[in-house]
CSV table of C-alpha atoms in Angstrom, one decimal:
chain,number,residue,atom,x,y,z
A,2,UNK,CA,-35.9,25.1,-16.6
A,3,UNK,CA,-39.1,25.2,-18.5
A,4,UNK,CA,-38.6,25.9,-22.5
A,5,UNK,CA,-41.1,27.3,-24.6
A,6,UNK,CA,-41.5,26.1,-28.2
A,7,UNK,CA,-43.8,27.3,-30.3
A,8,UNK,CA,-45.1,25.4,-33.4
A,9,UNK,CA,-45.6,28.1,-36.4
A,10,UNK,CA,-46.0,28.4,-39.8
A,11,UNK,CA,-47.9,31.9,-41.3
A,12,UNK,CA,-49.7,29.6,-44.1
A,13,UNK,CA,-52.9,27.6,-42.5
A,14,UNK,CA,-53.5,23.2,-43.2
A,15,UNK,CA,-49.9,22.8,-43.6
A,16,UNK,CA,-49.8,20.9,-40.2
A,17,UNK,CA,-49.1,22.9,-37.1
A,18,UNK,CA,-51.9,20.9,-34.8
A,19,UNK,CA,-50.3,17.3,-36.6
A,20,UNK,CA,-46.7,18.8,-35.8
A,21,UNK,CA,-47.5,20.1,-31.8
A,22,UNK,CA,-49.2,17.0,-30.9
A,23,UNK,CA,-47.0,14.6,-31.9
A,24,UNK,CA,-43.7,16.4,-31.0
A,25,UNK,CA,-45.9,17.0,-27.5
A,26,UNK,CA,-46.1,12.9,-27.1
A,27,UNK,CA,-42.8,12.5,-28.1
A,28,UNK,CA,-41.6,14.6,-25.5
A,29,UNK,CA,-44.2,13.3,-23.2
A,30,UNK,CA,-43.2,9.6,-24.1
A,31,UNK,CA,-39.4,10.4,-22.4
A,32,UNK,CA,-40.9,11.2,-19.4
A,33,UNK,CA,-40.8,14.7,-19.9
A,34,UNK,CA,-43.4,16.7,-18.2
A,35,UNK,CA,-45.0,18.5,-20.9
A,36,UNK,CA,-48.2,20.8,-21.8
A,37,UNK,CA,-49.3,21.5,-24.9
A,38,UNK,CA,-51.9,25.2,-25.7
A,39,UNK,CA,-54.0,25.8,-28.4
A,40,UNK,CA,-53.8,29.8,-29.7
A,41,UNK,CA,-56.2,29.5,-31.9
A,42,UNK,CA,-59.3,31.0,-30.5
A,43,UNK,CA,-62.6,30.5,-32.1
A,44,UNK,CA,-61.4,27.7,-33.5
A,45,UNK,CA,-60.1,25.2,-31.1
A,46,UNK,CA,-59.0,21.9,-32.8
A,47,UNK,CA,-56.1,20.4,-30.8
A,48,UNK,CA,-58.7,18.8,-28.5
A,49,UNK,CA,-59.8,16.8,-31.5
A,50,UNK,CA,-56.5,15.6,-32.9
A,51,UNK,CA,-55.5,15.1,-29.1
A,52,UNK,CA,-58.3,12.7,-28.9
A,53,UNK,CA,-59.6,14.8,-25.7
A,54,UNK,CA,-62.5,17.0,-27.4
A,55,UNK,CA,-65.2,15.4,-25.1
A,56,UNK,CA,-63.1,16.2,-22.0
A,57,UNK,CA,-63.1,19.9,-22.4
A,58,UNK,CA,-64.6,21.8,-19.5
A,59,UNK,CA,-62.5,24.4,-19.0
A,60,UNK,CA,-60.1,26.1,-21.5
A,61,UNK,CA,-56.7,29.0,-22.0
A,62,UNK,CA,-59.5,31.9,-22.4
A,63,UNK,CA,-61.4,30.9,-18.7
A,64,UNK,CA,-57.6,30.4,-17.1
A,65,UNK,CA,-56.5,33.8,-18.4
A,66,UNK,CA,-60.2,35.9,-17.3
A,67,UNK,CA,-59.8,34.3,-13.5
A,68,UNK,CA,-62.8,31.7,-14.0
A,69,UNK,CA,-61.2,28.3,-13.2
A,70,UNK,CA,-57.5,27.2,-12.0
A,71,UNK,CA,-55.0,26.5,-14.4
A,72,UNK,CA,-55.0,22.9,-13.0
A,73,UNK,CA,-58.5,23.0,-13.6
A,74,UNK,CA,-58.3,23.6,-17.2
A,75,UNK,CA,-55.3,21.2,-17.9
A,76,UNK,CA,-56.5,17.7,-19.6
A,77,UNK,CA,-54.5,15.2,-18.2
A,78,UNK,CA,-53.5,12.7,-21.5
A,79,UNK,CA,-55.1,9.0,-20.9
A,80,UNK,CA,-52.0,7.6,-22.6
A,81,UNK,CA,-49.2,9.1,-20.8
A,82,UNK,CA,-49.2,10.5,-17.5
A,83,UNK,CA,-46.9,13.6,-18.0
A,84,UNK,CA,-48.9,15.2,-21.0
A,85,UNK,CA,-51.2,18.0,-20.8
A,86,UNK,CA,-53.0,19.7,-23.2
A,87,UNK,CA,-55.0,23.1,-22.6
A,88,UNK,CA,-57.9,24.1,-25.2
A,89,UNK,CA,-58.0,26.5,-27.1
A,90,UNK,CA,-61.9,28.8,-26.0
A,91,UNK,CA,-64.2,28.5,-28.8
A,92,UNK,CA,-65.3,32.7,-27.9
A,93,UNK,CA,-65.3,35.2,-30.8
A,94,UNK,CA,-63.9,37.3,-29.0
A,95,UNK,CA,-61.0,38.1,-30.7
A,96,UNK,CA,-59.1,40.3,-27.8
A,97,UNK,CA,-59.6,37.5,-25.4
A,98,UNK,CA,-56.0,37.2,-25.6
A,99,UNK,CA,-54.0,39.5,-23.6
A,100,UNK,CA,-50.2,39.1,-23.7
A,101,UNK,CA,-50.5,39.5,-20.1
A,102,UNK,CA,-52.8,36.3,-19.5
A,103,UNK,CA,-51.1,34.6,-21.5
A,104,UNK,CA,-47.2,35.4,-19.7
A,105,UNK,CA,-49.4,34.5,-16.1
A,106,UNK,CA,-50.4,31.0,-17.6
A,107,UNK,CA,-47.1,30.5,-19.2
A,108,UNK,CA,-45.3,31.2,-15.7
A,109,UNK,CA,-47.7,29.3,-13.7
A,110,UNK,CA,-47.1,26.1,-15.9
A,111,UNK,CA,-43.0,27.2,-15.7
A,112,UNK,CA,-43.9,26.9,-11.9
A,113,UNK,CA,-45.5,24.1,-11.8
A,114,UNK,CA,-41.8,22.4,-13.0
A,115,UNK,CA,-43.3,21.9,-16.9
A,116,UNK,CA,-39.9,21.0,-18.9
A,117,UNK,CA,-42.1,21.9,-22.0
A,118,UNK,CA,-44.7,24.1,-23.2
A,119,UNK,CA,-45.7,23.6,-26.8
A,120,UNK,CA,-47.8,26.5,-28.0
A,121,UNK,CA,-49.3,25.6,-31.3
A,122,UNK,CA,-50.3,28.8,-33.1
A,123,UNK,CA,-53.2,30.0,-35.6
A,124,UNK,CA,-52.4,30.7,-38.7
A,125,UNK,CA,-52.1,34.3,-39.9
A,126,UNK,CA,-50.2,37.4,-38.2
A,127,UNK,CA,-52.7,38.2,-35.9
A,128,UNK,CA,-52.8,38.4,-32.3
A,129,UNK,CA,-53.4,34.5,-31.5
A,130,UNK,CA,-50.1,33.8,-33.9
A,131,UNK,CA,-47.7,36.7,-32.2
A,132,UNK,CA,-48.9,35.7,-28.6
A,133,UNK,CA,-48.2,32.3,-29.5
A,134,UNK,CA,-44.8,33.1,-30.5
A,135,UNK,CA,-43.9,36.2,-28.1
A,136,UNK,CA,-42.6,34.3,-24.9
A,137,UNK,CA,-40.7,31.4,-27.2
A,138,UNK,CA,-37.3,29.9,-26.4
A,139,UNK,CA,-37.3,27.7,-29.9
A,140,UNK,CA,-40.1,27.9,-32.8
A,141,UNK,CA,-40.7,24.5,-35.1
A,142,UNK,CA,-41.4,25.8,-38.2
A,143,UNK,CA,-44.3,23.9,-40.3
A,144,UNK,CA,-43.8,24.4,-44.2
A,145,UNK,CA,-45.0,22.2,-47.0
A,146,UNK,CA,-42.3,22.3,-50.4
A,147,UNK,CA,-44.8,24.8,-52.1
A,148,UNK,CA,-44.6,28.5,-52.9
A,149,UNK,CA,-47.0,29.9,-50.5
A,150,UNK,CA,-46.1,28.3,-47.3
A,151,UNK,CA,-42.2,28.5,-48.1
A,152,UNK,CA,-42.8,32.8,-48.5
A,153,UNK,CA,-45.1,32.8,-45.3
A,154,UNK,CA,-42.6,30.7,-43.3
A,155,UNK,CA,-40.0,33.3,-44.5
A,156,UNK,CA,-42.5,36.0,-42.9
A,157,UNK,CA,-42.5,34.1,-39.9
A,158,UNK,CA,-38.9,33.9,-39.4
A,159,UNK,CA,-38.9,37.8,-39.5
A,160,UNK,CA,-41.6,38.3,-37.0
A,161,UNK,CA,-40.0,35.6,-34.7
A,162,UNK,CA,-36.3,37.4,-35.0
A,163,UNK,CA,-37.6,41.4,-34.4
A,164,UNK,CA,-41.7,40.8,-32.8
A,165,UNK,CA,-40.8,38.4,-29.6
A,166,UNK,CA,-39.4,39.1,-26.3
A,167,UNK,CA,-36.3,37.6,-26.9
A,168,UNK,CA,-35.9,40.0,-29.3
A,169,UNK,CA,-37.7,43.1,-27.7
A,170,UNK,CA,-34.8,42.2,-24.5
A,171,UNK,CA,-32.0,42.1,-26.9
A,172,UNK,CA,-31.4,38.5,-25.6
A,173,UNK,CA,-30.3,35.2,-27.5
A,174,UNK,CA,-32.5,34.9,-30.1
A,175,UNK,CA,-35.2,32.3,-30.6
A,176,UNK,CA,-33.9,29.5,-31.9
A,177,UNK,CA,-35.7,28.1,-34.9
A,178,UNK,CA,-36.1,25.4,-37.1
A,179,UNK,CA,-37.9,24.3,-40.1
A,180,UNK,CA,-39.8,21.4,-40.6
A,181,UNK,CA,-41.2,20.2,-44.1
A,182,UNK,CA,-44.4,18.0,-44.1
A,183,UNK,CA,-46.2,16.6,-46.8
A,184,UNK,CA,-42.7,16.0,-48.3
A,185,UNK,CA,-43.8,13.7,-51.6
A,186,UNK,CA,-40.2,11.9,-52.8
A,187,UNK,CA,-41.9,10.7,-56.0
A,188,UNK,CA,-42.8,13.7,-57.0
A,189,UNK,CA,-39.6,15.8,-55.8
A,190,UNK,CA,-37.7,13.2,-58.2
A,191,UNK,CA,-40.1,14.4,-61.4
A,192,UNK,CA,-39.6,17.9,-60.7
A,193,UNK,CA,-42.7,18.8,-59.7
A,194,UNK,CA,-42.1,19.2,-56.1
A,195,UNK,CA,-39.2,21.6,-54.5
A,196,UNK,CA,-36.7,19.5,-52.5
A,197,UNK,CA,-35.4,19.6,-49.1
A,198,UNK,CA,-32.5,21.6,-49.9
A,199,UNK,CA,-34.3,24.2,-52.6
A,200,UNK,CA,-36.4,24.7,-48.9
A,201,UNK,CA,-33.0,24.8,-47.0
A,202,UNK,CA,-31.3,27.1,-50.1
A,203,UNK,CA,-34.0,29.5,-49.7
A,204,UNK,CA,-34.8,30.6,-46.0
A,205,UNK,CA,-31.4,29.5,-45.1
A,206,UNK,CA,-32.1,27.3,-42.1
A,207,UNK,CA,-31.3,23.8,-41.2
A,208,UNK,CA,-34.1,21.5,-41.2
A,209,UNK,CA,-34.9,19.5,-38.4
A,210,UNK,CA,-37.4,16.8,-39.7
A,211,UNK,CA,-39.2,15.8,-42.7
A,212,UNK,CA,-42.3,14.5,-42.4
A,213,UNK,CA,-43.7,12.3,-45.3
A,214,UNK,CA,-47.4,12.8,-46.8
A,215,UNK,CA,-48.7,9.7,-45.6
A,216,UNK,CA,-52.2,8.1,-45.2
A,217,UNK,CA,-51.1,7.7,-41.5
A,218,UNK,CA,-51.7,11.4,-40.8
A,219,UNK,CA,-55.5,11.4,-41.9
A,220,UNK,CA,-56.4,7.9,-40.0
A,221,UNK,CA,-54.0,9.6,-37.0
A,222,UNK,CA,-56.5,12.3,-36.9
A,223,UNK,CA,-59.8,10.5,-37.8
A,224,UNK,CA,-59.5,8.7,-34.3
A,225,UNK,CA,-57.9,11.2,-32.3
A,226,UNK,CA,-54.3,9.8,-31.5
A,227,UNK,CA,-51.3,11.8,-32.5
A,228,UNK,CA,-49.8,10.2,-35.6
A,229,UNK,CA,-45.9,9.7,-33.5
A,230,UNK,CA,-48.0,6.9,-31.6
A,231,UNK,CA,-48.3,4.7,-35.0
A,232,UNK,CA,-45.3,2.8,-35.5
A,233,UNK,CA,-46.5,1.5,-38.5
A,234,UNK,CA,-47.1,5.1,-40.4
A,235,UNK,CA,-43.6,6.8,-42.0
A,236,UNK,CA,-44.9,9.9,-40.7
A,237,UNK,CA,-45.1,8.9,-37.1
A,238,UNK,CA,-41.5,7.8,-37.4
A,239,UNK,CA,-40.3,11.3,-39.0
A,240,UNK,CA,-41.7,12.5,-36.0
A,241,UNK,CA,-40.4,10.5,-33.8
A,242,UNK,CA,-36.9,11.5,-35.1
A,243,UNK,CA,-37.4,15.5,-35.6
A,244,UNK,CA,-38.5,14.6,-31.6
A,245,UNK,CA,-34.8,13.4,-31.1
A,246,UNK,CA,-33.3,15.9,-33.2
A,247,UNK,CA,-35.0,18.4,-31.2
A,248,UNK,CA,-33.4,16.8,-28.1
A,249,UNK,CA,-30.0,16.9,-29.4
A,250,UNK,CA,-30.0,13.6,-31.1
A,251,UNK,CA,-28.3,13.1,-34.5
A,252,UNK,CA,-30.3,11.3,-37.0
A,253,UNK,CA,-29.7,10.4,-40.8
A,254,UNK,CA,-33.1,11.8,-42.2
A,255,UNK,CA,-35.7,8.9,-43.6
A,256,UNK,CA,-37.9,8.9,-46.6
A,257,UNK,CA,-36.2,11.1,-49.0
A,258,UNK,CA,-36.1,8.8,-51.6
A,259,UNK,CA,-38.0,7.1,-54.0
A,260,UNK,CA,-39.5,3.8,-53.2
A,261,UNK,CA,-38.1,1.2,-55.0
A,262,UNK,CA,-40.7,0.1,-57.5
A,263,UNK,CA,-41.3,-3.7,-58.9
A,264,UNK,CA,-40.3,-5.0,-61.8
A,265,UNK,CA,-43.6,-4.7,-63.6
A,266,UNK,CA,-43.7,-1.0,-62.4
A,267,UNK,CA,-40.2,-0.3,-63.9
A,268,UNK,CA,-41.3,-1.7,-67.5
A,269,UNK,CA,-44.3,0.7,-67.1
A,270,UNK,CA,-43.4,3.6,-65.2
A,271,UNK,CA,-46.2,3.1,-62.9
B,15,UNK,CA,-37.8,5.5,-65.8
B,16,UNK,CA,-40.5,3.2,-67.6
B,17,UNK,CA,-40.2,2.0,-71.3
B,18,UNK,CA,-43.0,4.1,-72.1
B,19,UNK,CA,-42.4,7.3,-70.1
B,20,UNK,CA,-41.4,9.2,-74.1
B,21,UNK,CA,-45.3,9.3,-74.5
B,22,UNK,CA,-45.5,12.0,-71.3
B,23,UNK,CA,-44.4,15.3,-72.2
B,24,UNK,CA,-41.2,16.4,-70.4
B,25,UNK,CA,-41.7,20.2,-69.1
B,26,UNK,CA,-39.0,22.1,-67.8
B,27,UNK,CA,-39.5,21.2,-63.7
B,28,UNK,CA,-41.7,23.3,-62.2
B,29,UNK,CA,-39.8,22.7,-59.1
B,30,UNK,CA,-37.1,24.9,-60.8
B,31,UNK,CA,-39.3,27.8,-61.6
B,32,UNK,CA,-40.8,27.8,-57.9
B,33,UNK,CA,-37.1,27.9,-56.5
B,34,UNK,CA,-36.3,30.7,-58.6
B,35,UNK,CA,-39.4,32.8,-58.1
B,36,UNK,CA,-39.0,32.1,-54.1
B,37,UNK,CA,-35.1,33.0,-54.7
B,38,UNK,CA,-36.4,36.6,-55.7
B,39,UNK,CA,-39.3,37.3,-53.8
B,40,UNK,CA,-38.0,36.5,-50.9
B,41,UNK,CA,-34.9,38.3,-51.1
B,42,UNK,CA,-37.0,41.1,-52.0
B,43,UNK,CA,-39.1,40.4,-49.3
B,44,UNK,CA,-36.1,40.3,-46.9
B,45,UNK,CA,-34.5,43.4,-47.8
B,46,UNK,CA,-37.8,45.6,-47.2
B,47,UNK,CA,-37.8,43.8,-43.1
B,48,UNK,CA,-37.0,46.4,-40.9
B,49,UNK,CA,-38.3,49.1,-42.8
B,50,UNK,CA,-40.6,51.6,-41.1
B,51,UNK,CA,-43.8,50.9,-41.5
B,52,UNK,CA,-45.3,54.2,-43.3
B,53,UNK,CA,-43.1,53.6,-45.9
B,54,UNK,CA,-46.0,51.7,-48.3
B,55,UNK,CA,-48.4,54.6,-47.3
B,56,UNK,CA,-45.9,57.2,-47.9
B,57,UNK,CA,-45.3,55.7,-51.7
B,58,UNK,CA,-48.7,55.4,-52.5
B,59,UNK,CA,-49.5,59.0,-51.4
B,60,UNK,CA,-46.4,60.2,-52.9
B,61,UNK,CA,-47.8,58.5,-56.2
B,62,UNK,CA,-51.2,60.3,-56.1
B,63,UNK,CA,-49.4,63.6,-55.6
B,64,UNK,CA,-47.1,62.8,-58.6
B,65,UNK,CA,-49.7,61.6,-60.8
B,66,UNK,CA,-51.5,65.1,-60.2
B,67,UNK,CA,-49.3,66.0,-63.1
B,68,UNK,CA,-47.7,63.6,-64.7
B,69,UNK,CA,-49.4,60.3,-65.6
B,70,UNK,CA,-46.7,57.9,-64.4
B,71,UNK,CA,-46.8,54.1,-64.4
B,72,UNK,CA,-48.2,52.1,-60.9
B,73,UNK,CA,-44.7,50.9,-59.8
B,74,UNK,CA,-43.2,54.6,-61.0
B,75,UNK,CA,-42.1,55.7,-57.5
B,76,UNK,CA,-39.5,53.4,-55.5
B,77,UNK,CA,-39.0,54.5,-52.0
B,78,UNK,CA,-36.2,52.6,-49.2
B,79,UNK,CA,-34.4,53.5,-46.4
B,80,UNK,CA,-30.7,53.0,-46.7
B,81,UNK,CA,-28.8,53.0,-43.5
B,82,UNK,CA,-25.4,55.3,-43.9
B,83,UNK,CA,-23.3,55.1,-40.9
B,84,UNK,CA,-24.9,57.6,-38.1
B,85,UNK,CA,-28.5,58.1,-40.0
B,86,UNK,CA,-31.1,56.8,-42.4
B,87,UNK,CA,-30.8,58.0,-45.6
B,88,UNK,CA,-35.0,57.7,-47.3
B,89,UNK,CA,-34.2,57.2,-51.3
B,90,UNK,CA,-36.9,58.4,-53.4
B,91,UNK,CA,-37.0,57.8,-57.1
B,92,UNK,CA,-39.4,58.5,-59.5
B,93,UNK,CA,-39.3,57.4,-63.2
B,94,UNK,CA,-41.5,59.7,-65.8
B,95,UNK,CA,-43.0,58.4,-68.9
B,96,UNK,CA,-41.0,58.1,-72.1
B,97,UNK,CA,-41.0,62.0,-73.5
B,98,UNK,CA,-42.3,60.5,-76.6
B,99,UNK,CA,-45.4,58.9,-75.1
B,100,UNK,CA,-48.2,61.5,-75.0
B,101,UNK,CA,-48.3,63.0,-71.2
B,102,UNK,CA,-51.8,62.6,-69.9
B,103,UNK,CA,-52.3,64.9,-66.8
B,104,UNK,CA,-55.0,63.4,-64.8
């Protein structure tokens, strides 16, 4: 049984592209067989946090118009065997999308025994963002603790329960979760950030990882390797648990509170 | 909590006040889902038409769709200027 997730989120830099690569390695790292799309056309960008921009050839747009084979198009991962990641086409072409290119691809790749699909999706409502989401089994969430992305997200979850074929079928719905990145602990304990359960209070949904802002996530992506593969960076390991958790796992949440601070810092309030 | 943390002003949280506003605009937000989708047009037109003759505020006309058993009820309401403000007819 293939599943489709998609990664989502309505509000753009919150970290869809961070979130689908790393919860595609994780996957990929328990043997898994998984591939990984980029939806956002015209401005493909996967590739580069993949670490696999200089091994495009082919991408989603030439697979869907007939140009190349799917097998073709898909980048096998240098790190692990079972990943693959499929470009998003850098055309400006806006309608090079059709839902039914994308349904052939995505049952080719459900034929070709994939356990997972992660579709990561543009941000916005447009067509790149609904295709992304139409054929979904499950949808990861992205939202940062912040106004904007907490109302888009709650957009999303409206498009994702009434726009997708789940939905359109009358069939179990898609199953969602939320994920918070750039979760600051500090600054949730001042008051100036909304916390995990403000987010939870709000859209109502049970959150299946926070992520941490870390410097990890910039380095991850400044050399191209999915920030779950750093053991060292607290947002690889939020990953790597949301990854479990998405598997069934039960996991205590990490990093949701304050560091503790020296003694010189207490005295100051550093 | 430092020894000299009395020299920062203390606000009220504006975690707080983005929880709240959230609270209501998404609600809000929520309760319009589902709607048809001319509903927006058919306000704002029906708010031109109105303000042919009576010079009524922006947000004047509020327009749903209440579901009542079998049907769909469409609930129009339109609230006119104070009768002691001055009526401007456009």
């Amino acid at each position: 049984m293939t599943e489709f997730i998609v990664v989502t989120s309505g509000k753009g830099g919150v970290g869809k592209t961070t979130t689908s690569a790393s919860i595609a390695v994780g996957l990929a790292r328990r043997g898994k067989k998984v591939a990984v799309i980029d939806f956002d056309i015209g401005l493909r960008n996967l590739d580069l946090i993949m670490g696999c921009e200089r091994r495009v050839v082919y991408d989603f747009v030439n697979v869907i118009h007939g140009e190349c084979t799917l097998k073709q198009a898909l980048i096998k991962d240098k790190r692990i065997d079972t990943l693959h990641v499929l470009a998003a086409s850098q055309t400006r072409d806006k309608d090079a999308l059709t839902k039914e290119g994308v349904e052939k691809v995505l049952n080719e790749l459900r034929d070709e025994g994939f356990d997972y699909v992660i579709c990561d999706s543009p941000a916005g409502i447009e067509r790149g963002a609904f295709l992304a989401m139409y054929f979904a089994d499950r949808a990861v969430v992205v939202v940062n603790p912040e106004v904007s992305s907490v109302r888009d997200s709650d957009r999303i979850l409206g498009l994702l329960a009434s726009k997708t074929r789940r939905a359109e079928l009358g069939a179990a719905p898609v199953e969602t979760h939320l994920l918070l990145t750039r979760y600051n602990p500090v600054r949730v304990a001042d008051g100036e950030m909304m916390s995990i359960d403000d987010v939870k209070d709000i859209l109502g949904l049970d959150v299946l990882g926070v992520v941490p802002e870390s410097e990890g996530v910039l380095s991850a992506s400044n050399s191209g390797v999915p920030v779950i593969l750093d053991d060292e960076a607290s947002a690889g390991q939020a990953y790597e648990d949301a990854v479990a958790r998405l598997l069934g796992e039960q996991r205590p949440m990490r990093f949701l509170d304050v560091p503790k601070k020296g003694f010189l810092a207490r005295m100051f309030g550093g | 909590m430092g020894i000299f943390d009395f020299l920062r002003a203390r606000n009220t949280s504006t975690a707080t006040v983005a929880r709240e506003r959230l609270r209501i605009i998404v609600a809000q937000e929520r309760s319009q889902r589902g709607a048809p989708d001319y509903l927006p047009l058919l306000r704002r037109e029906l708010l031109e038409v109105i303000r042919k003759y009576v010079s009524v505020e922006q947000d004047a006309v509020d327009i749903h769709v209440e579901r009542d058993g079998e049907h769909d009820v469409l609930e129009l309401s339109v609230a006119l200027p104070d009768r002691s403000a001055p009526a401007h007819v456009a």
